PDB file of C-alpha atoms in Angstrom:
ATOM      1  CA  UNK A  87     124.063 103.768 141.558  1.00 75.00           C
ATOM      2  CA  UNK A  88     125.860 102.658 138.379  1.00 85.00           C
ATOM      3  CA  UNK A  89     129.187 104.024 137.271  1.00 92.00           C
ATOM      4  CA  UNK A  90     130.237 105.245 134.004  1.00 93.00           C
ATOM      5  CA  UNK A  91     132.606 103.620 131.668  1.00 93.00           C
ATOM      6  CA  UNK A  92     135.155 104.975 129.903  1.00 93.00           C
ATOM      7  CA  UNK A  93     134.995 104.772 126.202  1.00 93.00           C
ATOM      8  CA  UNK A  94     138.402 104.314 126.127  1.00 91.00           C
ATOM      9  CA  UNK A  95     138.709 101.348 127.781  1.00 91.00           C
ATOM     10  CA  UNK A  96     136.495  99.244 124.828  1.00 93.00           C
ATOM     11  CA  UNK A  97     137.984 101.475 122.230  1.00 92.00           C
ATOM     12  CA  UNK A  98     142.168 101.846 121.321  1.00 87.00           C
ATOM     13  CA  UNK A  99     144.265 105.092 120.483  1.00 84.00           C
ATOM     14  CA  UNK A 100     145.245 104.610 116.719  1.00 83.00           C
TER      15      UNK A 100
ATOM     16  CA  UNK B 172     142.363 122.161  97.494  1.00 93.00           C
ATOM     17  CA  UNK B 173     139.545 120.948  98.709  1.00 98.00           C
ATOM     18  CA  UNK B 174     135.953 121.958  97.861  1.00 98.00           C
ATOM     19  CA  UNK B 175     132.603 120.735  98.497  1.00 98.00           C
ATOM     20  CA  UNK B 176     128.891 121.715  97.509  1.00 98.00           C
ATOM     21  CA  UNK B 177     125.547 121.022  99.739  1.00 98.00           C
ATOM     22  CA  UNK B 178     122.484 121.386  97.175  1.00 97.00           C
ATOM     23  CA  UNK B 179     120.940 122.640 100.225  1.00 97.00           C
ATOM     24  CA  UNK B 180     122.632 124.219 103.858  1.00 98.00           C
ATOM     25  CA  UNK B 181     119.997 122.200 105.887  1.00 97.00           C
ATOM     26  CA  UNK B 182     122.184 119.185 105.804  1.00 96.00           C
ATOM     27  CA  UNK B 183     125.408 120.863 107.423  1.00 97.00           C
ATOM     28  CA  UNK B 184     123.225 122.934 109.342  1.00 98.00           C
ATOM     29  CA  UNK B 185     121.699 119.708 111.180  1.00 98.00           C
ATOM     30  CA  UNK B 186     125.077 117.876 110.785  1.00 98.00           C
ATOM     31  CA  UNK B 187     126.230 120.700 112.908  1.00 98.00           C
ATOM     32  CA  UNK B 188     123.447 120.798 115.667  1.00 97.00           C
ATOM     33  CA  UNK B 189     123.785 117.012 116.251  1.00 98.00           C
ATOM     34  CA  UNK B 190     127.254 117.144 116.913  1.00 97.00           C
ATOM     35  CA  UNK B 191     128.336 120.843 118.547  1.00 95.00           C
ATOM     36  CA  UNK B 192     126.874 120.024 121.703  1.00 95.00           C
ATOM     37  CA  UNK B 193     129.361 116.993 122.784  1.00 96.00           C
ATOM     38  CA  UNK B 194     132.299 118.696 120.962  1.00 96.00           C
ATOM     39  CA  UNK B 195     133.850 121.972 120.844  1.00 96.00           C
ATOM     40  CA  UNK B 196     136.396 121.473 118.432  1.00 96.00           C
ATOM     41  CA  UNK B 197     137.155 118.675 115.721  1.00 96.00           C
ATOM     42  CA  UNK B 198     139.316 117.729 112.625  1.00 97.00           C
ATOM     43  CA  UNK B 199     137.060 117.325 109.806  1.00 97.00           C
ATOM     44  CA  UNK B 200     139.262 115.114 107.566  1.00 96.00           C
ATOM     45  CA  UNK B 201     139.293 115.018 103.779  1.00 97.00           C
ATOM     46  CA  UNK B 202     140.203 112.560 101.401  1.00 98.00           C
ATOM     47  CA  UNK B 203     138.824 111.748  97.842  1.00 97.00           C
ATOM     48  CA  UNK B 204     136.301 109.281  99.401  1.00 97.00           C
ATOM     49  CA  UNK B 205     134.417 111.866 101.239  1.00 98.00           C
ATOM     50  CA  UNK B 206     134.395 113.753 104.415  1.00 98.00           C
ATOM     51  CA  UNK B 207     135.009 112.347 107.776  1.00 97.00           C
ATOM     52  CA  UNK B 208     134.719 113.566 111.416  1.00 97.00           C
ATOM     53  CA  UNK B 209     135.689 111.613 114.766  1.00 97.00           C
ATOM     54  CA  UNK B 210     135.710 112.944 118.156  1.00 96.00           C
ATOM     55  CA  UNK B 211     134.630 112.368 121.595  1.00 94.00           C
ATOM     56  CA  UNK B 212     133.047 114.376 124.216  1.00 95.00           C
ATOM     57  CA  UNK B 213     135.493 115.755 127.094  1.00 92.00           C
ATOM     58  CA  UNK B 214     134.550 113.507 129.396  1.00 93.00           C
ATOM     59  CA  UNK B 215     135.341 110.669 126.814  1.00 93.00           C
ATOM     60  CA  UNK B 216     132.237 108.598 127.640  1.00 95.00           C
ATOM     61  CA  UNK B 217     131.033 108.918 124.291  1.00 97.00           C
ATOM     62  CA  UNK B 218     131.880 109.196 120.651  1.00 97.00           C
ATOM     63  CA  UNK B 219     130.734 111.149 117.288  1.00 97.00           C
ATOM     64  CA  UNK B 220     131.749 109.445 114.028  1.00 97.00           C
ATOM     65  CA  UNK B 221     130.426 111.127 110.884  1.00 98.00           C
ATOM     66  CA  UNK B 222     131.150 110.303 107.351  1.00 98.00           C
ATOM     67  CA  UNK B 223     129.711 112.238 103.850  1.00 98.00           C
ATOM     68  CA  UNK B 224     130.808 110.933 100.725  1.00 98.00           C
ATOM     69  CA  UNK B 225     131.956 113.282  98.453  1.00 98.00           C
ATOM     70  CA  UNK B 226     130.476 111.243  95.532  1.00 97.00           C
ATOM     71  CA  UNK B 227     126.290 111.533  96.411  1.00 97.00           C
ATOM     72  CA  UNK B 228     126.969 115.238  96.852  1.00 97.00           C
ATOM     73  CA  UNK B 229     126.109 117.927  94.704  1.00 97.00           C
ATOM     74  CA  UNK B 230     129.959 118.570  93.578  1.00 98.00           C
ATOM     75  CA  UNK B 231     133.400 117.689  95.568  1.00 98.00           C
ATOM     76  CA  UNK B 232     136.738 117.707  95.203  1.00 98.00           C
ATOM     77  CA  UNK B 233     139.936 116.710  97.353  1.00 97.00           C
ATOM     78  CA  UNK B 234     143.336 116.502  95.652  1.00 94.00           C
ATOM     79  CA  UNK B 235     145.093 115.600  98.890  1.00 95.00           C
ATOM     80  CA  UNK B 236     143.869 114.674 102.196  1.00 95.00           C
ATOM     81  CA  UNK B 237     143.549 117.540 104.363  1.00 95.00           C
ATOM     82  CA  UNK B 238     142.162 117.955 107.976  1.00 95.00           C
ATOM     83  CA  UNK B 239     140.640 121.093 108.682  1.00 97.00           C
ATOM     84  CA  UNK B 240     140.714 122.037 112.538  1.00 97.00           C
ATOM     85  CA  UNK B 241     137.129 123.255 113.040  1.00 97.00           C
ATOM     86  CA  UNK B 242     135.568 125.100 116.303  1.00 97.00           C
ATOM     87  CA  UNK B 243     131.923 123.937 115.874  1.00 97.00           C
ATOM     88  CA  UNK B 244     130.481 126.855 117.584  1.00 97.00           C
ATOM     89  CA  UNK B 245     131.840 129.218 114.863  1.00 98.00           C
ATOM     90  CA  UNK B 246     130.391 127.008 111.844  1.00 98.00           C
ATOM     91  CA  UNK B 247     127.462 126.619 113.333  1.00 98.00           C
ATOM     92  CA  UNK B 248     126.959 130.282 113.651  1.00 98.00           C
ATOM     93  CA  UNK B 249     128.175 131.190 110.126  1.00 98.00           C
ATOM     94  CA  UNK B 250     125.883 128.456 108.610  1.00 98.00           C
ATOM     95  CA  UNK B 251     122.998 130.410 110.592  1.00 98.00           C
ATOM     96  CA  UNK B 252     123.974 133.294 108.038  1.00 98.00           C
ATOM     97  CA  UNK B 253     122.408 130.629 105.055  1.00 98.00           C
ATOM     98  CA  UNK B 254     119.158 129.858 104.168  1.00 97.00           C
ATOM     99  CA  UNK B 255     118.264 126.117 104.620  1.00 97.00           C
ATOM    100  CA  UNK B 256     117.651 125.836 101.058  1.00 97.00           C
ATOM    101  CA  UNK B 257     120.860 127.964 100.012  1.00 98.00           C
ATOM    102  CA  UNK B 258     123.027 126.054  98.280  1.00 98.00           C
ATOM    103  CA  UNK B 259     126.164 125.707  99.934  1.00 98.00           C
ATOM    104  CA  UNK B 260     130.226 125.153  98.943  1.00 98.00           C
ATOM    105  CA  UNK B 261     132.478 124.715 101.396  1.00 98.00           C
ATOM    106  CA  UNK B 262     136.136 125.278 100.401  1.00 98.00           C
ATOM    107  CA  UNK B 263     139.803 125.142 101.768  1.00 97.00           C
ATOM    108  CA  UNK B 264     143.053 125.364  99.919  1.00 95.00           C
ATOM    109  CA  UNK B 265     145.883 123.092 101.263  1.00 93.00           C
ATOM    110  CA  UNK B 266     147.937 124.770 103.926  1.00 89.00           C
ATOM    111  CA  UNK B 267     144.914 126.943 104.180  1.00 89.00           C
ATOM    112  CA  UNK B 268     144.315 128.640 107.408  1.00 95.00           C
ATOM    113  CA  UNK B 269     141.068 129.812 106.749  1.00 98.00           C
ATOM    114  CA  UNK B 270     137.581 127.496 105.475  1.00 98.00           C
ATOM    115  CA  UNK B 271     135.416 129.631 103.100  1.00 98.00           C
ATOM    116  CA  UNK B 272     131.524 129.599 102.511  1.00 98.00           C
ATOM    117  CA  UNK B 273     129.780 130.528  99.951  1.00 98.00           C
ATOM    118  CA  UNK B 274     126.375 130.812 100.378  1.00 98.00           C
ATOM    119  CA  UNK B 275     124.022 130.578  96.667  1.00 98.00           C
ATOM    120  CA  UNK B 276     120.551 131.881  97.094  1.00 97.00           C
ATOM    121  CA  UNK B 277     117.770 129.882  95.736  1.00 94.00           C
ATOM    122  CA  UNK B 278     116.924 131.868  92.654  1.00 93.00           C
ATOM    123  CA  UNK B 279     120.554 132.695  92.680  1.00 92.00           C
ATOM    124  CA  UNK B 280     120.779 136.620  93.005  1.00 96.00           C
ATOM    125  CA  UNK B 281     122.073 136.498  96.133  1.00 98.00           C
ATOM    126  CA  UNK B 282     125.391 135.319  97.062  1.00 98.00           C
ATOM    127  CA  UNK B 283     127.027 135.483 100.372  1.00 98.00           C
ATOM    128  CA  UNK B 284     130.774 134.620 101.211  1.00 98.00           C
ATOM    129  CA  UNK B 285     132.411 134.035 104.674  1.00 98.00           C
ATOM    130  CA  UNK B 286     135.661 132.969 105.977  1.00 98.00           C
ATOM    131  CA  UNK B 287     136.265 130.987 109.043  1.00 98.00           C
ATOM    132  CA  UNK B 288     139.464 130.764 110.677  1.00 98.00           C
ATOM    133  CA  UNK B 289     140.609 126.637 110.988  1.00 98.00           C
ATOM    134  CA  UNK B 290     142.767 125.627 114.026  1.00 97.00           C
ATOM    135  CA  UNK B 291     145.706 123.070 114.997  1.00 95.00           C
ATOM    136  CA  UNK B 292     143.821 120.362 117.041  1.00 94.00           C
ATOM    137  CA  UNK B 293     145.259 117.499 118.554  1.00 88.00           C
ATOM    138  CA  UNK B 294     142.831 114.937 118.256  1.00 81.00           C
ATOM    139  CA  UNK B 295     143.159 111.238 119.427  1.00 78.00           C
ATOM    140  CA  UNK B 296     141.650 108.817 116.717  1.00 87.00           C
ATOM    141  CA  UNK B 297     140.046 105.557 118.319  1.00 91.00           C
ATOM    142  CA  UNK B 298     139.482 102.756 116.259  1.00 92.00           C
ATOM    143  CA  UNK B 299     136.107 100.829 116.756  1.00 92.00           C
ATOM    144  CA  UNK B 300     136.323  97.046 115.844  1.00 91.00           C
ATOM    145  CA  UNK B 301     133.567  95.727 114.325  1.00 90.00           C
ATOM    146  CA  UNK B 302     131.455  94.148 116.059  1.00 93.00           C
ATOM    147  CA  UNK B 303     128.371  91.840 116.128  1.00 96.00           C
ATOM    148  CA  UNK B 304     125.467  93.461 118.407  1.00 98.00           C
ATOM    149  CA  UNK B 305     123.230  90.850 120.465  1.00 98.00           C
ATOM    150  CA  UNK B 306     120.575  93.341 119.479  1.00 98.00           C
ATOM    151  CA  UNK B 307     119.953  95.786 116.379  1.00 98.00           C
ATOM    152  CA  UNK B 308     116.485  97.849 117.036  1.00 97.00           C
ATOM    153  CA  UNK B 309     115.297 100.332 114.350  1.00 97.00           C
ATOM    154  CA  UNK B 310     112.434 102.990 115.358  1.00 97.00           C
ATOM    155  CA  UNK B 311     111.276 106.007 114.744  1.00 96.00           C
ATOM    156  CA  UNK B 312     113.649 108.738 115.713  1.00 97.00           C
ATOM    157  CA  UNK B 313     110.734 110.845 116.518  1.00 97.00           C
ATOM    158  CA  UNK B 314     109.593 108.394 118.978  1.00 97.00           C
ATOM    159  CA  UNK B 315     113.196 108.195 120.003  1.00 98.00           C
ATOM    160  CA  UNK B 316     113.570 111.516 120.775  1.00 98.00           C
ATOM    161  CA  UNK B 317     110.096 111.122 122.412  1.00 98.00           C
ATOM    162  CA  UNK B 318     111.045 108.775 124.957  1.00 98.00           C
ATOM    163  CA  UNK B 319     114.418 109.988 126.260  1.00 98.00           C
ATOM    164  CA  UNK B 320     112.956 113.131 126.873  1.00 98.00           C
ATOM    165  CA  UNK B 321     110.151 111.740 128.636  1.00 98.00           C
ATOM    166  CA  UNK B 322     112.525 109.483 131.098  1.00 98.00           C
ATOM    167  CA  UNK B 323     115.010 112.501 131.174  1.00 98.00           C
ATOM    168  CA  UNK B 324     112.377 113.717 133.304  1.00 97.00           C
ATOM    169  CA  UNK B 325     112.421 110.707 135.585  1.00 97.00           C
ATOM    170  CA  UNK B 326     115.748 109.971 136.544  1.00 97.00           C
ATOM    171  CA  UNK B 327     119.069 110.394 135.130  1.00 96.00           C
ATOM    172  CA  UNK B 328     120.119 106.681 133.514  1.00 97.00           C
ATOM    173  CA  UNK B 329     117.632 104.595 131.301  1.00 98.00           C
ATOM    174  CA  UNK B 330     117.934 101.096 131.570  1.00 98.00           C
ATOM    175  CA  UNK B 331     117.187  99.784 128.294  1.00 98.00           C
ATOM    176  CA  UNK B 332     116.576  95.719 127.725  1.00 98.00           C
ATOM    177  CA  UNK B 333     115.813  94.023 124.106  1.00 98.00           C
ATOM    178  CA  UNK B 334     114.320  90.716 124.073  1.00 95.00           C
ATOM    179  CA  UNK B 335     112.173  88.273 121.890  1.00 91.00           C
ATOM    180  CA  UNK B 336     109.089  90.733 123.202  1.00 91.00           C
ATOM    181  CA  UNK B 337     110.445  93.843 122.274  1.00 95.00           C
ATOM    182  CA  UNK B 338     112.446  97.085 123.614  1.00 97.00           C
ATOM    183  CA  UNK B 339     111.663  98.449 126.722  1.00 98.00           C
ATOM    184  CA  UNK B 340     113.507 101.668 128.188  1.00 98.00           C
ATOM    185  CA  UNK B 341     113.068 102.393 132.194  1.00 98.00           C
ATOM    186  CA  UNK B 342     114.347 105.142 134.582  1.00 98.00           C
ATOM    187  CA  UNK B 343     114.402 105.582 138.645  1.00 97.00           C
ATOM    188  CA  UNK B 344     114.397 108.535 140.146  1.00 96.00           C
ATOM    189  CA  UNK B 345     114.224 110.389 143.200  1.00 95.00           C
ATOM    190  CA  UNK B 346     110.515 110.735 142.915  1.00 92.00           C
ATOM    191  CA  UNK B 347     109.342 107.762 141.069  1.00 97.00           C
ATOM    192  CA  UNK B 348     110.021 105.576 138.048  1.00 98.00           C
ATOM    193  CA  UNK B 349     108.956 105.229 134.451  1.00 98.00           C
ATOM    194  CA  UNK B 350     108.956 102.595 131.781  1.00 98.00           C
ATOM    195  CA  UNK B 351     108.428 102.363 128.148  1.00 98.00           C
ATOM    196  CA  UNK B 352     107.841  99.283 126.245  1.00 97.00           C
ATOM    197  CA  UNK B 353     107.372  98.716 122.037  1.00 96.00           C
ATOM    198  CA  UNK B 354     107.031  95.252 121.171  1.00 92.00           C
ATOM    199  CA  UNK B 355     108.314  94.002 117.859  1.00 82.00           C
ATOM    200  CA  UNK B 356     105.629  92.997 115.849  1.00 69.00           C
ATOM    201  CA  UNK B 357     106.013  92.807 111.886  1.00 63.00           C
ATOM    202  CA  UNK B 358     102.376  91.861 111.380  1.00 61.00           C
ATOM    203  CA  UNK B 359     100.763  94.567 113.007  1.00 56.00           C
ATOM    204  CA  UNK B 360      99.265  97.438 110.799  1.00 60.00           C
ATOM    205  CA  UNK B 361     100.783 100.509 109.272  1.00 61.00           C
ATOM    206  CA  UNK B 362     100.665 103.820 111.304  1.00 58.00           C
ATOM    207  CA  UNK B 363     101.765 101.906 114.749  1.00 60.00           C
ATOM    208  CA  UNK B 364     105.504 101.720 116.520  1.00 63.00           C
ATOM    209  CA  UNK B 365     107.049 100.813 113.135  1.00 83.00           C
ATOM    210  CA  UNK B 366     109.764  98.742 114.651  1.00 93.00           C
ATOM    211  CA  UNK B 367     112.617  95.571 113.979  1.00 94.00           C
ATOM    212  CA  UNK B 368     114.192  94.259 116.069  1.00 95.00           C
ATOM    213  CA  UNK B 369     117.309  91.838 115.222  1.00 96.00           C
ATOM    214  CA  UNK B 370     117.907  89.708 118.456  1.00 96.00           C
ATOM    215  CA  UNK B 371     120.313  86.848 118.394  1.00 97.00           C
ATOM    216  CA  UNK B 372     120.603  87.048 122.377  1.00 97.00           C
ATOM    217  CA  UNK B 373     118.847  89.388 124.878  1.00 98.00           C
ATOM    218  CA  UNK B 374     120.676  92.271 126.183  1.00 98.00           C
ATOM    219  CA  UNK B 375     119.551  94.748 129.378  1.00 97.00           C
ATOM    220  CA  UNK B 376     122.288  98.117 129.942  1.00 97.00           C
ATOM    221  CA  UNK B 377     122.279 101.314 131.402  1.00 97.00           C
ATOM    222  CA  UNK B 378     123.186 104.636 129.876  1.00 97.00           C
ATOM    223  CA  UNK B 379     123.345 108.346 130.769  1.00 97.00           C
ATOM    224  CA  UNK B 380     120.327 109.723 129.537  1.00 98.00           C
ATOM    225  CA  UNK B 381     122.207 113.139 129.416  1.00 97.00           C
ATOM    226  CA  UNK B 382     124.279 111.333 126.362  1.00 98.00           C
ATOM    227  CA  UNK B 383     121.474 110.373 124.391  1.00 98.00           C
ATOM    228  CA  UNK B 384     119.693 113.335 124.639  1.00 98.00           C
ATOM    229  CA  UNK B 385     122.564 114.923 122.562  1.00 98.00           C
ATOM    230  CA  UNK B 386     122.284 111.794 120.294  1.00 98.00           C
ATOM    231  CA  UNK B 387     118.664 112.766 119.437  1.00 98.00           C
ATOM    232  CA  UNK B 388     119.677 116.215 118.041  1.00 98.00           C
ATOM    233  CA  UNK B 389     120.257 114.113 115.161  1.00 98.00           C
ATOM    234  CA  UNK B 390     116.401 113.076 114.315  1.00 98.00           C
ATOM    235  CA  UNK B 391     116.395 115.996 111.960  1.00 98.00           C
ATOM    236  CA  UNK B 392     118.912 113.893 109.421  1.00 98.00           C
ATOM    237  CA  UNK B 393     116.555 110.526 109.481  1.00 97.00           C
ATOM    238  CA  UNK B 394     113.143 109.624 110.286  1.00 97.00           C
ATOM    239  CA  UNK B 395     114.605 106.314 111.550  1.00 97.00           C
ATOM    240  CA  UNK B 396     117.147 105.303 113.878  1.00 98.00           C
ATOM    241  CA  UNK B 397     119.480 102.321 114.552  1.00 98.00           C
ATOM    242  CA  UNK B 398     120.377 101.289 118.501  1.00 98.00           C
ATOM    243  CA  UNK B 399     122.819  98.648 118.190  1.00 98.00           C
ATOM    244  CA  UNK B 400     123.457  97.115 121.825  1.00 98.00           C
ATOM    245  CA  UNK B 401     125.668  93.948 123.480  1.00 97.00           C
ATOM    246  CA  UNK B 402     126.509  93.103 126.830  1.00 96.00           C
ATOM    247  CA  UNK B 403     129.433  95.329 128.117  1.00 92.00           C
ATOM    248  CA  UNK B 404     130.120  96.946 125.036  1.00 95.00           C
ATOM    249  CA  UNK B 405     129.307 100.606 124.113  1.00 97.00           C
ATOM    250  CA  UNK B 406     126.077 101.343 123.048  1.00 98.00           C
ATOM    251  CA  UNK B 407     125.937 102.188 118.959  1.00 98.00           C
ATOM    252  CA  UNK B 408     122.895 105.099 117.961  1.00 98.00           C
ATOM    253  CA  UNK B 409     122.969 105.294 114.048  1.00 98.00           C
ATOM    254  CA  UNK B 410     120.973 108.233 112.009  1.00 98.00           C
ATOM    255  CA  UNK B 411     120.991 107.790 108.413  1.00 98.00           C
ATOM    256  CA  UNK B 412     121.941 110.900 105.925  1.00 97.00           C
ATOM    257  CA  UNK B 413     120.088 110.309 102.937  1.00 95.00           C
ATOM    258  CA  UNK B 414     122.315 108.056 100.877  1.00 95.00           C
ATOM    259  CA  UNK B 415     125.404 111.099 101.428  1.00 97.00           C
ATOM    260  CA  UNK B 416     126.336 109.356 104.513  1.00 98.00           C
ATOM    261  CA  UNK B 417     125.548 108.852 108.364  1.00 98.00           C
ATOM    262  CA  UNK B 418     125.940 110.356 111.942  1.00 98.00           C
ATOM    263  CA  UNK B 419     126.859 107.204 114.649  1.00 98.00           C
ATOM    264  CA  UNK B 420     127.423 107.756 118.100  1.00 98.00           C
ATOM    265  CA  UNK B 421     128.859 105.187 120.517  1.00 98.00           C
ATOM    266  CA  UNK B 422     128.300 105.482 124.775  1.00 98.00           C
ATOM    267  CA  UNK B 423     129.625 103.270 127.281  1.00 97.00           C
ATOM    268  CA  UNK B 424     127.541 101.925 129.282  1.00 97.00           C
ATOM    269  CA  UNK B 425     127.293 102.161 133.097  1.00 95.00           C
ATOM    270  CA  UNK B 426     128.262  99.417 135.528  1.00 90.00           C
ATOM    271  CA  UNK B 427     126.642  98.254 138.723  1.00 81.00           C
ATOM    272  CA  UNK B 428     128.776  99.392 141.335  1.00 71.00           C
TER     273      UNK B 428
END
């Protein structure tokens, strides 16, 4: 089954 | 101080019930442009992004930025209190601790006034690059709506792949599988899928349908809606609001294990 992704890991803390 | 009217409470009321499912709290933040929300769900798979601009509604004001900590929940249930055609000012001083509504019956005999308390959230703010999609589909959000729901029944993740023929969405489940295709087809008449597609390169990812499904609360803002996909980057869903603004959501996708 797929896993989920973490948004954070495409997106960066500002 | 900062102070804004809605001609009508329908639009927070549906800003409201597209977003209070994936968050609980948020900072809506205030500037002279407009009003802007971002925050992601707990789980931080996915992201809400809203902006208004203060300028296409019915008044606004904002002297200095402000954020105003906001527990959904509670606004949603004190914009129950309006009418959806009430009109509708929202209003905090700076330093405030408290957002106040004032609710303006149609033929104006009637005015209602509540105050919310705000809260000190701590909210991370991610920024998105910009980014060129592989694929840019706009549909129906009716039909959108439609067909999550459908393969929410099925299974769990959709699988959705954009190519020169079209979009097609698929689920597995336990118990079977289902698929749903719309081809993009400018030429065809008026009255059938209604669809574009923008395609520079194919694209095939899987998502949580549970995510989207909170995505679609949003159909009530836009009769369209913009999916915005690449290959290992998070999914982009995109409702219109009128010309005041728009409601985008971003989801990662899922990897093959």
């Amino acid at each position: 089954t797929p896993v989920q992704n973490d948004l954070q890991e495409f997106f960066t803390l500002v | 101080m900062f102070e804004a009217t809605f001609n009508q409470a329908s639009i927070l009321k549906q800003v409201l019930e597209a977003t209070k499912d994936l968050v609980n709290d948020a900072n809506w933040d205030c500037s002279a442009e407009g009003i802007a929300l971002q925050a992601m769900d707990s789980s931080h798979v996915s992201l809400v992004s809203l902006s208004l601009r203060g300028d296409e509604l019915a008044s606004y004001r904002c002297e200095n930025q402000i954020s105003l900590g906001i527990n959904m929940n509670t606004m949603t249930k004190i914009l129950k209190c309006a009418e959806n055609n009430d009109r509708t000012i929202i209003r905090a001083d700076d330093d405030a601790d408290v957002m106040v509504f004032v609710f303006e019956s149609e033929g104006r005999d009637k005015t209602s006034k509540y105050e919310m308390k705000l809260m000190d959230i701590d909210s991370e703010h991610l920024g998105i690059p910009e980014q060129e999609y592989s694929a840019t589909v706009q549909m129906s959000s009716k039909e959108f709506s439609r067909i999550v729901r459908d393969l929410s029944t099925i299974g769990e993740n959709v699988e959705i792949t954009v190519d020169k023929e079209g979009i097609t969405f698929g689920a597995k489940g336990e118990s079977g599988s289902g698929t749903v295709s719309l081809k993009s087809n400018p030429s065809v008449d008026e009255g059938s899928s209604n669809i574009t597609i923008d395609l520079t390169d194919s694209v095939k990812l899987n998502f949580a349908l549970r995510y989207l499904t909170f995505f679609t609360k949003a159909a009530p803002l836009s009769d369209n809606v913009s999916l915005s996909l690449s290959a290992d980057v998070p999914l982009m869903v995109e409702y219109a609001i009128g010309d005041v603004g728009f409601i985008r959501y971003y989801l990662a996708p899922k990897i093959d294990d």
